[in-house]
Each structure stands twice: as structure tokens, then as C-alpha cells.
Amino acid sequence: MQSSGIIIIGAGIAGVSAAAELSTEAEVVLVEMEDQPGYHATGRSAAYLATSYGHPVVQAITAACESFFARPPKGFSDATLLHPRDNIWFARPDQADSLEAMRSENPRLEYVDAEAIRGRVPVFAPGYLLGGLWDHHGGDLDVDAILQGYLRLFRARGGRLINGHRVTGIRRELGQWRVRAGEVELTAPLLINAAGGWAEQVAALAGLAPVGLQALRRTAFTIDPPPGVEVGHWPEMVNIDEEFYFKPDAGLIMISPADETPTVPTDAQPEEIDVATGVYRFEQATGLDVRRVRASWAGMRTFAPDRLPVCGFDPREEGFFWLAGQGGYGVMTAPALAQLARYLVCGKEPEGDFAALLAYGDTLSPPRLLA
């Protein structure tokens, strides 16, 4: 039996970042079923920070993280975590209502006409575009450097990572959580469920009924750019109704059909129909003929019914804390949610730009899903 102050289940970016923050206040053990952290959703992220993406609360949380990625704490990483890249939400003529709705909801975004968009991304077919909204914030994230930075902090603060151990049993006994993971048995008064797509399964092991989290598969793939076309300076381009998006990726073009197919928690793999859908939508937008898909992959994005993260204590069982349901925002919201978790668990208030997060504690808490 190994004792600690906090057990965290799941070493994706949510669990790892929370472990790093909490290890300043308590002894933390982080348990991961795979042989390495960040294997599932984190490792397959689109690796982009978009401050105009998602629910307004998610946008506020993401905006609070931008300065962290631009200027990380000393010693966090030698790599540049955020490489600036604009984002343009583009619309066809038949999407005028969606464009106007987003424009009214996000007045800081700059309206740009079709000619201006084609000036930045010349592959769009004539007549395809109505216009778009330009977000001058955001950029490409170095996901591995972020994950490794948090792991470095976690270990330096005395945290212990147990890889390759699937949790098979959880019970509450004498004010302690007892967690069985392979041949290892752990005990702590506080258990944090950061298991991503498996969060409902972890809760079930602890005897808790579901809160409504659903894993959704999302597909992405890369293609070669047109001959002679330099794509590195392109913004990330997202359809106003999120029918698909594309962005530069190491000299290639990464495309996603923005699919959201319900799935059981699994090692997600791309389906041919989803890749074909993405190819079709890109070809319709550009008039280009995609002859070859270089690589394709899929990941899981897990959402609560209201599409907000779940961060807080479960009132049904003492010492059970949820940190799940980040959907497609896990990496870009991780620094903020980790500090919010630290505050809710230990009482240490978020710092700097994260101080505003205190206003969202009730909004993100599990009781909202139990009514």
C-alpha cells in the first residue's frame, strides 16, 4: 500500500498540469494506463490556441492562458511554446447569418471581405467566399514541450508518475480512497478524475453514476500544398459553422472535417468516410484536386452536455474531484484549469491572468450536471 495526499488518474495534459500545480501543496501520485503520458487526446491535438473558439467561458479561460504560453515560468521549457498564427473564420454566401451572429457575439474580431481573405490564402475558389472574421490572437502550440514542461515541474516538486497501470478498482474506506492499478494499491484522502474519455468509467469504479460526458471522435489528415505555393504564413482557416478547418503544418496542409462522432473510449482511429468528407469540403472550397493524403489520425474530444469543462468536487462522494470534459480545448486551457483545481483543492488562489478564473468556479462545477 502506497500512501499520498492526492491520487490523480490520467496523465493527459489535464492530469499532468494539475499534478504539477498541486505538488507544490501536497504529495501527489499520477497514474496513467498507457506507457507514456499524453498518448490519447493530448498527443493528437490540433495544437492551436484559438481565443475565439467555443463557449464564451471557454474563450475567457483560453485568453487567460495566452500569456502563460507566450511567457512561461522560468525553467518550464527551453522551447518556444506559442508561435503566433492568426485565425480566420470564413463564410460562404449561404452562411451570412452565421457570420453576422458571430460578428455580433465577438466584436473584437475584425471583419474581412472575400478579397482580403484570398489575399492571405489564395487557394480559395472564386465566388466561394462571402467574407470572414479575423482573430489576431492565438497561434500554434508546441504540445509536447508543454506536456514535458509540466512533467518536469511535477517531478522536481517530488511528484510520482506511474505509467502502464490501468485502474481496475476504487473504493472509499475510513476516509481514504483506495485505488488498485495493476499490482499497485494506492491510498489518499483525495482522488482527482482526469481520465479524459475514460472519466465516466473511473467514476463508475468509484460507485458514482454518470454526469453525461460523451467522447466524440475527430479526424485530421495532411496533404501536400499546391506546387509552388508557400503555406507557412497562412492563418488557421475555420469554417464559420465548423464544417471543416485547415492550417499549415510543417510545410503541409492539415485538414479536419471537424467531425464529432460519438464513440466509446478507445484508441481512436480515422475512418475513410471522415477523411473523404474532409477532402471533399476542402476541394469544394478551393477547386484543388487532392490526389494524396500523406497521413491521417483521429483523437477523442470528451464533452459535458453543456460543452463546458467539469472542474470541482462531486457532492455525492467526499474527496472525489472531477477534472474532465475539456472537449477540444484541453491543451489551450490546461494552465488555467490546473490553477483553478489547485485553488479548489488547496485554497491557493490563481495568479496573474488566472485570477479571473475564480468567477467560473460554480459554472464549471459538477453539481450543474446533477440536477
Short mmCIF file of C-alpha atoms in Angstrom, two decimals:
data_model
loop_
_atom_site.label_atom_id
_atom_site.label_comp_id
_atom_site.label_asym_id
_atom_site.label_seq_id
_atom_site.Cartn_x
_atom_site.Cartn_y
_atom_site.Cartn_z
CA MET A 1 0.00 0.00 0.00
CA GLN A 2 1.43 3.35 -1.10
CA SER A 3 0.06 6.46 0.63
CA SER A 4 -0.02 10.05 -0.63
CA GLY A 5 -2.08 13.20 -0.27
CA ILE A 6 -3.64 13.17 -3.75
CA ILE A 7 -4.10 10.49 -6.41
CA ILE A 8 -4.70 11.75 -9.96
CA ILE A 9 -5.96 9.27 -12.56
CA GLY A 10 -5.00 10.19 -16.12
CA ALA A 11 -1.76 11.70 -17.43
CA GLY A 12 -3.06 13.71 -20.34
CA ILE A 13 -2.41 17.43 -20.26
CA ALA A 14 -5.20 17.99 -17.70
CA GLY A 15 -3.84 15.49 -15.20
CA VAL A 16 -0.19 16.38 -15.72
CA SER A 17 -0.71 20.15 -15.39
CA ALA A 18 -2.89 19.71 -12.29
CA ALA A 19 -0.33 17.34 -10.80
CA ALA A 20 2.43 19.90 -11.31
CA GLU A 21 0.41 22.68 -9.66
CA LEU A 22 -0.87 20.57 -6.77
CA SER A 23 2.53 19.09 -5.99
CA THR A 24 3.55 22.46 -4.54
CA GLU A 25 0.94 21.91 -1.82
CA ALA A 26 0.71 18.12 -1.34
CA GLU A 27 2.27 14.76 -2.14
CA VAL A 28 0.82 13.71 -5.49
CA VAL A 29 0.78 10.37 -7.33
CA LEU A 30 -0.21 10.43 -11.01
CA VAL A 31 -1.47 7.15 -12.52
CA GLU A 32 -1.61 6.53 -16.29
CA MET A 33 -2.85 3.37 -18.04
CA GLU A 34 -0.64 3.88 -21.11
CA ASP A 35 3.14 3.53 -21.20
CA GLN A 36 3.58 7.26 -21.69
CA PRO A 37 1.69 10.44 -20.74
CA GLY A 38 -0.35 12.28 -23.35
CA TYR A 39 -0.98 9.29 -25.61
CA HIS A 40 -4.64 9.91 -26.43
CA ALA A 41 -6.34 13.31 -26.89
CA THR A 42 -3.30 15.36 -25.85
CA GLY A 43 -0.94 13.67 -28.29
CA ARG A 44 -3.38 14.09 -31.18
CA SER A 45 -4.34 17.70 -30.56
CA ALA A 46 -4.60 20.19 -33.41
CA ALA A 47 -2.00 22.14 -31.40
CA TYR A 48 -3.60 25.53 -31.80
CA LEU A 49 -4.62 28.24 -29.33
CA ALA A 50 -7.79 29.98 -30.52
CA THR A 51 -9.26 32.64 -28.25
CA SER A 52 -12.49 32.85 -30.27
CA TYR A 53 -13.24 29.13 -30.13
CA GLY A 54 -16.01 27.53 -28.09
CA HIS A 55 -18.36 28.73 -25.36
CA PRO A 56 -17.72 32.30 -24.09
CA VAL A 57 -16.48 30.85 -20.78
CA VAL A 58 -14.02 28.65 -22.66
CA GLN A 59 -12.87 31.69 -24.65
CA ALA A 60 -12.20 33.59 -21.42
CA ILE A 61 -10.26 30.67 -19.95
CA THR A 62 -8.22 30.31 -23.14
CA ALA A 63 -7.46 34.04 -23.24
CA ALA A 64 -6.16 33.81 -19.68
CA CYS A 65 -3.67 31.14 -20.82
CA GLU A 66 -2.19 33.10 -23.73
CA SER A 67 0.35 34.98 -21.61
CA PHE A 68 1.45 31.73 -19.93
CA PHE A 69 2.26 30.15 -23.29
CA ALA A 70 3.92 33.32 -24.58
CA ARG A 71 5.98 33.82 -21.41
CA PRO A 72 6.14 30.55 -19.45
CA PRO A 73 7.64 30.40 -15.95
CA LYS A 74 11.42 30.34 -15.78
CA GLY A 75 12.75 26.84 -16.27
CA PHE A 76 9.47 25.50 -17.65
CA SER A 77 10.85 24.82 -21.14
CA ASP A 78 13.68 25.85 -23.42
CA ALA A 79 11.32 25.63 -26.39
CA THR A 80 9.01 28.36 -27.68
CA LEU A 81 5.54 27.22 -26.62
CA LEU A 82 3.42 29.59 -28.73
CA HIS A 83 4.17 30.51 -32.33
CA PRO A 84 1.84 33.35 -33.37
CA ARG A 85 -0.61 32.49 -36.12
CA ASP A 86 -3.83 34.35 -36.84
CA ASN A 87 -7.17 32.64 -37.18
CA ILE A 88 -9.85 33.47 -39.76
CA TRP A 89 -13.43 32.25 -39.53
CA PHE A 90 -14.59 32.16 -43.16
CA ALA A 91 -18.13 32.01 -44.53
CA ARG A 92 -19.80 31.18 -47.82
CA PRO A 93 -22.67 33.34 -49.12
CA ASP A 94 -25.20 30.83 -47.71
CA GLN A 95 -23.65 31.27 -44.25
CA ALA A 96 -24.32 35.00 -43.96
CA ASP A 97 -26.50 34.57 -40.86
CA SER A 98 -23.80 32.61 -39.04
CA LEU A 99 -21.21 35.21 -39.95
CA GLU A 100 -23.36 38.04 -38.64
CA ALA A 101 -24.16 36.14 -35.43
CA MET A 102 -20.50 35.55 -34.64
CA ARG A 103 -19.66 39.13 -35.54
CA SER A 104 -22.19 40.43 -33.01
CA GLU A 105 -21.04 37.96 -30.33
CA ASN A 106 -17.33 38.71 -30.84
CA PRO A 107 -16.99 42.43 -31.60
CA ARG A 108 -13.20 42.32 -31.17
CA LEU A 109 -12.89 40.18 -34.32
CA GLU A 110 -12.12 42.12 -37.50
CA TYR A 111 -14.47 41.68 -40.43
CA VAL A 112 -12.64 40.93 -43.70
CA ASP A 113 -14.12 40.55 -47.15
CA ALA A 114 -13.52 37.74 -49.62
CA GLU A 115 -10.79 39.63 -51.47
CA ALA A 116 -8.81 40.18 -48.27
CA ILE A 117 -9.07 36.50 -47.32
CA ARG A 118 -7.90 35.39 -50.76
CA GLY A 119 -5.02 37.81 -50.41
CA ARG A 120 -3.83 35.76 -47.43
CA VAL A 121 -4.93 32.32 -48.65
CA PRO A 122 -5.02 32.41 -52.46
CA VAL A 123 -6.25 28.83 -52.95
CA PHE A 124 -9.90 29.70 -52.26
CA ALA A 125 -12.03 29.31 -55.37
CA PRO A 126 -13.53 32.48 -56.92
CA GLY A 127 -17.07 33.04 -55.68
CA TYR A 128 -16.77 30.60 -52.77
CA LEU A 129 -16.29 33.18 -50.03
CA LEU A 130 -18.61 35.82 -48.62
CA GLY A 131 -16.21 37.11 -46.01
CA GLY A 132 -14.87 36.26 -42.60
CA LEU A 133 -13.79 37.30 -39.13
CA TRP A 134 -10.12 37.72 -38.36
CA ASP A 135 -8.83 36.85 -34.90
CA HIS A 136 -5.37 38.37 -34.44
CA HIS A 137 -4.72 36.38 -31.26
CA GLY A 138 -3.65 32.76 -30.93
CA GLY A 139 -1.12 30.56 -32.61
CA ASP A 140 0.46 27.13 -32.90
CA LEU A 141 1.25 25.37 -29.62
CA ASP A 142 4.20 23.05 -29.01
CA VAL A 143 2.11 20.43 -27.23
CA ASP A 144 4.98 18.10 -26.39
CA ALA A 145 7.05 20.93 -24.90
CA ILE A 146 4.07 21.99 -22.79
CA LEU A 147 3.46 18.44 -21.57
CA GLN A 148 7.15 17.85 -20.84
CA GLY A 149 7.40 21.21 -19.06
CA TYR A 150 4.65 20.24 -16.66
CA LEU A 151 6.15 16.78 -16.16
CA ARG A 152 9.48 18.41 -15.34
CA LEU A 153 7.83 20.64 -12.74
CA PHE A 154 5.89 17.71 -11.31
CA ARG A 155 8.99 15.58 -10.82
CA ALA A 156 11.06 18.49 -9.47
CA ARG A 157 8.39 19.06 -6.84
CA GLY A 158 8.50 15.47 -5.66
CA GLY A 159 5.59 14.06 -7.65
CA ARG A 160 5.48 10.39 -8.62
CA LEU A 161 4.29 9.14 -12.03
CA ILE A 162 3.14 5.54 -12.50
CA ASN A 163 2.82 4.66 -16.20
CA GLY A 164 1.39 1.49 -17.72
CA HIS A 165 -1.06 0.79 -14.89
CA ARG A 166 -4.78 0.70 -15.65
CA VAL A 167 -7.01 1.44 -12.68
CA THR A 168 -9.25 -1.57 -12.01
CA GLY A 169 -10.67 -0.86 -8.59
CA ILE A 170 -11.61 2.17 -6.48
CA ARG A 171 -13.23 2.20 -3.07
CA ARG A 172 -13.72 4.66 -0.22
CA GLU A 173 -12.73 3.31 3.18
CA LEU A 174 -12.13 5.05 6.52
CA GLY A 175 -11.88 8.48 4.91
CA GLN A 176 -9.39 7.32 2.27
CA TRP A 177 -9.60 6.42 -1.40
CA ARG A 178 -8.04 3.06 -2.19
CA VAL A 179 -7.09 2.68 -5.82
CA ARG A 180 -5.97 -0.59 -7.41
CA ALA A 181 -3.84 -0.16 -10.56
CA GLY A 182 -2.33 -3.42 -11.74
CA GLU A 183 -0.30 -4.85 -8.89
CA VAL A 184 -0.09 -1.43 -7.19
CA GLU A 185 -2.50 -0.28 -4.50
CA LEU A 186 -2.60 3.41 -3.62
CA THR A 187 -4.34 5.32 -0.88
CA ALA A 188 -5.08 9.03 -0.42
CA PRO A 189 -7.86 11.17 1.02
CA LEU A 190 -8.36 12.94 -2.33
CA LEU A 191 -8.91 11.42 -5.77
CA ILE A 192 -8.85 13.52 -8.95
CA ASN A 193 -10.52 12.06 -12.03
CA ALA A 194 -8.59 13.41 -15.04
CA ALA A 195 -9.15 10.34 -17.20
CA GLY A 196 -10.41 12.12 -20.32
CA GLY A 197 -12.59 9.82 -22.41
CA TRP A 198 -12.46 7.26 -19.60
CA ALA A 199 -13.62 9.67 -16.87
CA GLU A 200 -17.09 8.15 -16.64
CA GLN A 201 -15.57 4.68 -16.29
CA VAL A 202 -13.35 5.89 -13.45
CA ALA A 203 -16.36 7.44 -11.74
CA ALA A 204 -18.28 4.17 -12.12
CA LEU A 205 -15.44 2.28 -10.41
CA ALA A 206 -15.85 4.72 -7.52
CA GLY A 207 -19.58 3.97 -7.39
CA LEU A 208 -20.75 7.23 -8.96
CA ALA A 209 -23.48 7.49 -11.59
CA PRO A 210 -22.62 9.24 -14.89
CA VAL A 211 -22.62 13.02 -15.25
CA GLY A 212 -23.18 12.87 -19.01
CA LEU A 213 -19.70 13.03 -20.51
CA GLN A 214 -19.51 11.83 -24.11
CA ALA A 215 -16.39 11.01 -26.11
CA LEU A 216 -16.50 12.23 -29.73
CA ARG A 217 -14.07 11.12 -32.43
CA ARG A 218 -12.38 13.80 -34.53
CA THR A 219 -10.32 13.14 -37.64
CA ALA A 220 -7.41 15.03 -39.18
CA PHE A 221 -5.06 14.44 -42.08
CA THR A 222 -2.31 16.14 -44.05
CA ILE A 223 -1.87 16.81 -47.75
CA ASP A 224 0.82 18.40 -49.89
CA PRO A 225 0.33 22.08 -50.77
CA PRO A 226 -0.17 23.00 -54.42
CA PRO A 227 3.12 23.14 -56.36
CA GLY A 228 4.93 26.42 -55.83
CA VAL A 229 2.57 27.63 -53.08
CA GLU A 230 4.15 28.57 -49.74
CA VAL A 231 1.65 27.89 -46.97
CA GLY A 232 3.69 28.58 -43.85
CA HIS A 233 2.31 32.12 -43.40
CA TRP A 234 -1.34 31.13 -43.78
CA PRO A 235 -3.69 31.69 -40.84
CA GLU A 236 -5.66 28.82 -39.41
CA MET A 237 -8.83 28.79 -41.52
CA VAL A 238 -12.06 27.63 -39.86
CA ASN A 239 -15.46 27.45 -41.49
CA ILE A 240 -17.92 29.69 -39.63
CA ASP A 241 -20.18 26.71 -38.87
CA GLU A 242 -17.17 24.48 -38.14
CA GLU A 243 -17.86 22.23 -41.11
CA PHE A 244 -14.10 21.87 -41.60
CA TYR A 245 -10.85 23.70 -41.00
CA PHE A 246 -7.31 23.71 -42.32
CA LYS A 247 -3.96 25.14 -41.31
CA PRO A 248 -0.28 24.89 -42.19
CA ASP A 249 1.56 22.01 -40.56
CA ALA A 250 5.32 21.61 -41.07
CA GLY A 251 5.18 22.52 -44.76
CA LEU A 252 1.98 20.55 -45.38
CA ILE A 253 -1.71 21.42 -45.05
CA MET A 254 -3.57 19.84 -42.15
CA ILE A 255 -7.31 19.42 -42.71
CA SER A 256 -10.10 18.25 -40.44
CA PRO A 257 -13.75 17.67 -41.35
CA ALA A 258 -14.49 18.76 -37.76
CA ASP A 259 -16.37 15.51 -37.24
CA GLU A 260 -17.93 14.70 -33.88
CA THR A 261 -18.83 11.02 -33.98
CA PRO A 262 -19.92 9.53 -30.63
CA THR A 263 -17.58 6.74 -29.59
CA VAL A 264 -16.80 4.53 -26.65
CA PRO A 265 -13.46 5.37 -25.02
CA THR A 266 -10.84 3.82 -27.28
CA ASP A 267 -7.58 4.27 -29.14
CA ALA A 268 -9.32 6.33 -31.82
CA GLN A 269 -8.51 5.62 -35.46
CA PRO A 270 -9.51 7.57 -38.58
CA GLU A 271 -12.40 6.32 -40.72
CA GLU A 272 -12.13 6.54 -44.51
CA ILE A 273 -15.50 8.27 -44.80
CA ASP A 274 -14.39 11.09 -42.49
CA VAL A 275 -11.14 11.62 -44.39
CA ALA A 276 -13.11 11.61 -47.66
CA THR A 277 -15.53 14.19 -46.23
CA GLY A 278 -12.65 16.46 -45.31
CA VAL A 279 -11.09 16.08 -48.75
CA TYR A 280 -14.41 16.87 -50.44
CA ARG A 281 -15.05 20.02 -48.41
CA PHE A 282 -11.53 21.30 -49.00
CA GLU A 283 -11.80 20.62 -52.74
CA GLN A 284 -15.16 22.41 -52.90
CA ALA A 285 -13.65 25.43 -51.16
CA THR A 286 -10.52 25.62 -53.28
CA GLY A 287 -11.14 23.90 -56.59
CA LEU A 288 -7.96 21.90 -55.98
CA ASP A 289 -7.68 18.19 -56.69
CA VAL A 290 -6.36 16.32 -53.64
CA ARG A 291 -4.55 13.33 -55.08
CA ARG A 292 -2.85 12.02 -51.97
CA VAL A 293 -3.38 12.03 -48.21
CA ARG A 294 0.02 11.99 -46.56
CA ALA A 295 -1.08 10.89 -43.08
CA SER A 296 -4.32 10.63 -41.13
CA TRP A 297 -5.19 10.19 -37.47
CA ALA A 298 -8.06 10.58 -35.04
CA GLY A 299 -8.50 11.50 -31.40
CA MET A 300 -11.21 11.75 -28.79
CA ARG A 301 -12.71 15.01 -27.58
CA THR A 302 -14.87 14.50 -24.49
CA PHE A 303 -17.68 16.93 -23.72
CA ALA A 304 -20.22 17.53 -20.98
CA PRO A 305 -23.78 18.21 -22.23
CA ASP A 306 -23.22 21.98 -21.97
CA ARG A 307 -19.77 21.71 -23.63
CA LEU A 308 -18.01 23.26 -20.64
CA PRO A 309 -15.18 21.59 -18.71
CA VAL A 310 -16.00 19.84 -15.44
CA CYS A 311 -13.75 21.06 -12.63
CA GLY A 312 -14.65 20.59 -8.99
CA PHE A 313 -15.72 18.28 -6.19
CA ASP A 314 -18.54 15.80 -6.64
CA PRO A 315 -21.05 16.42 -3.83
CA ARG A 316 -22.09 12.76 -3.84
CA GLU A 317 -18.79 11.43 -2.52
CA GLU A 318 -16.26 13.09 -0.25
CA GLY A 319 -12.85 13.73 -1.76
CA PHE A 320 -13.79 12.90 -5.37
CA PHE A 321 -12.75 15.70 -7.76
CA TRP A 322 -13.55 15.96 -11.48
CA LEU A 323 -11.12 17.47 -13.99
CA ALA A 324 -12.56 16.30 -17.28
CA GLY A 325 -14.74 17.23 -20.24
CA GLN A 326 -12.29 19.70 -21.75
CA GLY A 327 -13.51 18.79 -25.23
CA GLY A 328 -11.26 20.24 -27.91
CA TYR A 329 -9.83 22.85 -25.55
CA GLY A 330 -7.69 20.69 -23.27
CA VAL A 331 -4.21 21.90 -24.15
CA MET A 332 -5.07 25.57 -24.56
CA THR A 333 -6.98 25.73 -21.25
CA ALA A 334 -4.71 23.46 -19.19
CA PRO A 335 -2.68 26.13 -17.33
CA ALA A 336 -5.83 27.91 -16.17
CA LEU A 337 -7.78 24.82 -15.17
CA ALA A 338 -4.76 23.45 -13.30
CA GLN A 339 -4.58 26.62 -11.22
CA LEU A 340 -8.34 26.56 -10.65
CA ALA A 341 -8.06 22.94 -9.48
CA ARG A 342 -5.26 23.91 -7.10
CA TYR A 343 -7.42 26.66 -5.65
CA LEU A 344 -10.47 24.43 -5.22
CA VAL A 345 -8.41 21.66 -3.62
CA CYS A 346 -5.87 23.61 -1.57
CA GLY A 347 -7.19 27.16 -1.37
CA LYS A 348 -4.19 28.73 -3.13
CA GLU A 349 -5.61 31.44 -5.35
CA PRO A 350 -4.80 31.60 -9.08
CA GLU A 351 -2.08 34.06 -10.02
CA GLY A 352 -1.78 36.83 -12.63
CA ASP A 353 -4.15 36.50 -15.56
CA PHE A 354 -5.62 33.39 -13.95
CA ALA A 355 -7.13 35.33 -11.03
CA ALA A 356 -10.29 35.98 -13.04
CA LEU A 357 -10.98 32.23 -13.08
CA LEU A 358 -12.48 32.41 -9.61
CA ALA A 359 -15.63 33.77 -11.22
CA TYR A 360 -16.14 30.47 -13.06
CA GLY A 361 -15.85 28.04 -10.16
CA ASP A 362 -19.60 27.41 -9.90
CA THR A 363 -20.06 27.46 -13.68
CA LEU A 364 -17.64 24.56 -14.13
CA SER A 365 -18.52 22.57 -11.01
CA PRO A 366 -20.07 19.07 -11.24
CA PRO A 367 -23.35 19.90 -9.42
CA ARG A 368 -24.60 21.71 -12.55
CA LEU A 369 -24.74 18.29 -14.26
CA LEU A 370 -26.57 16.52 -11.43
CA ALA A 371 -29.81 18.50 -11.35
#
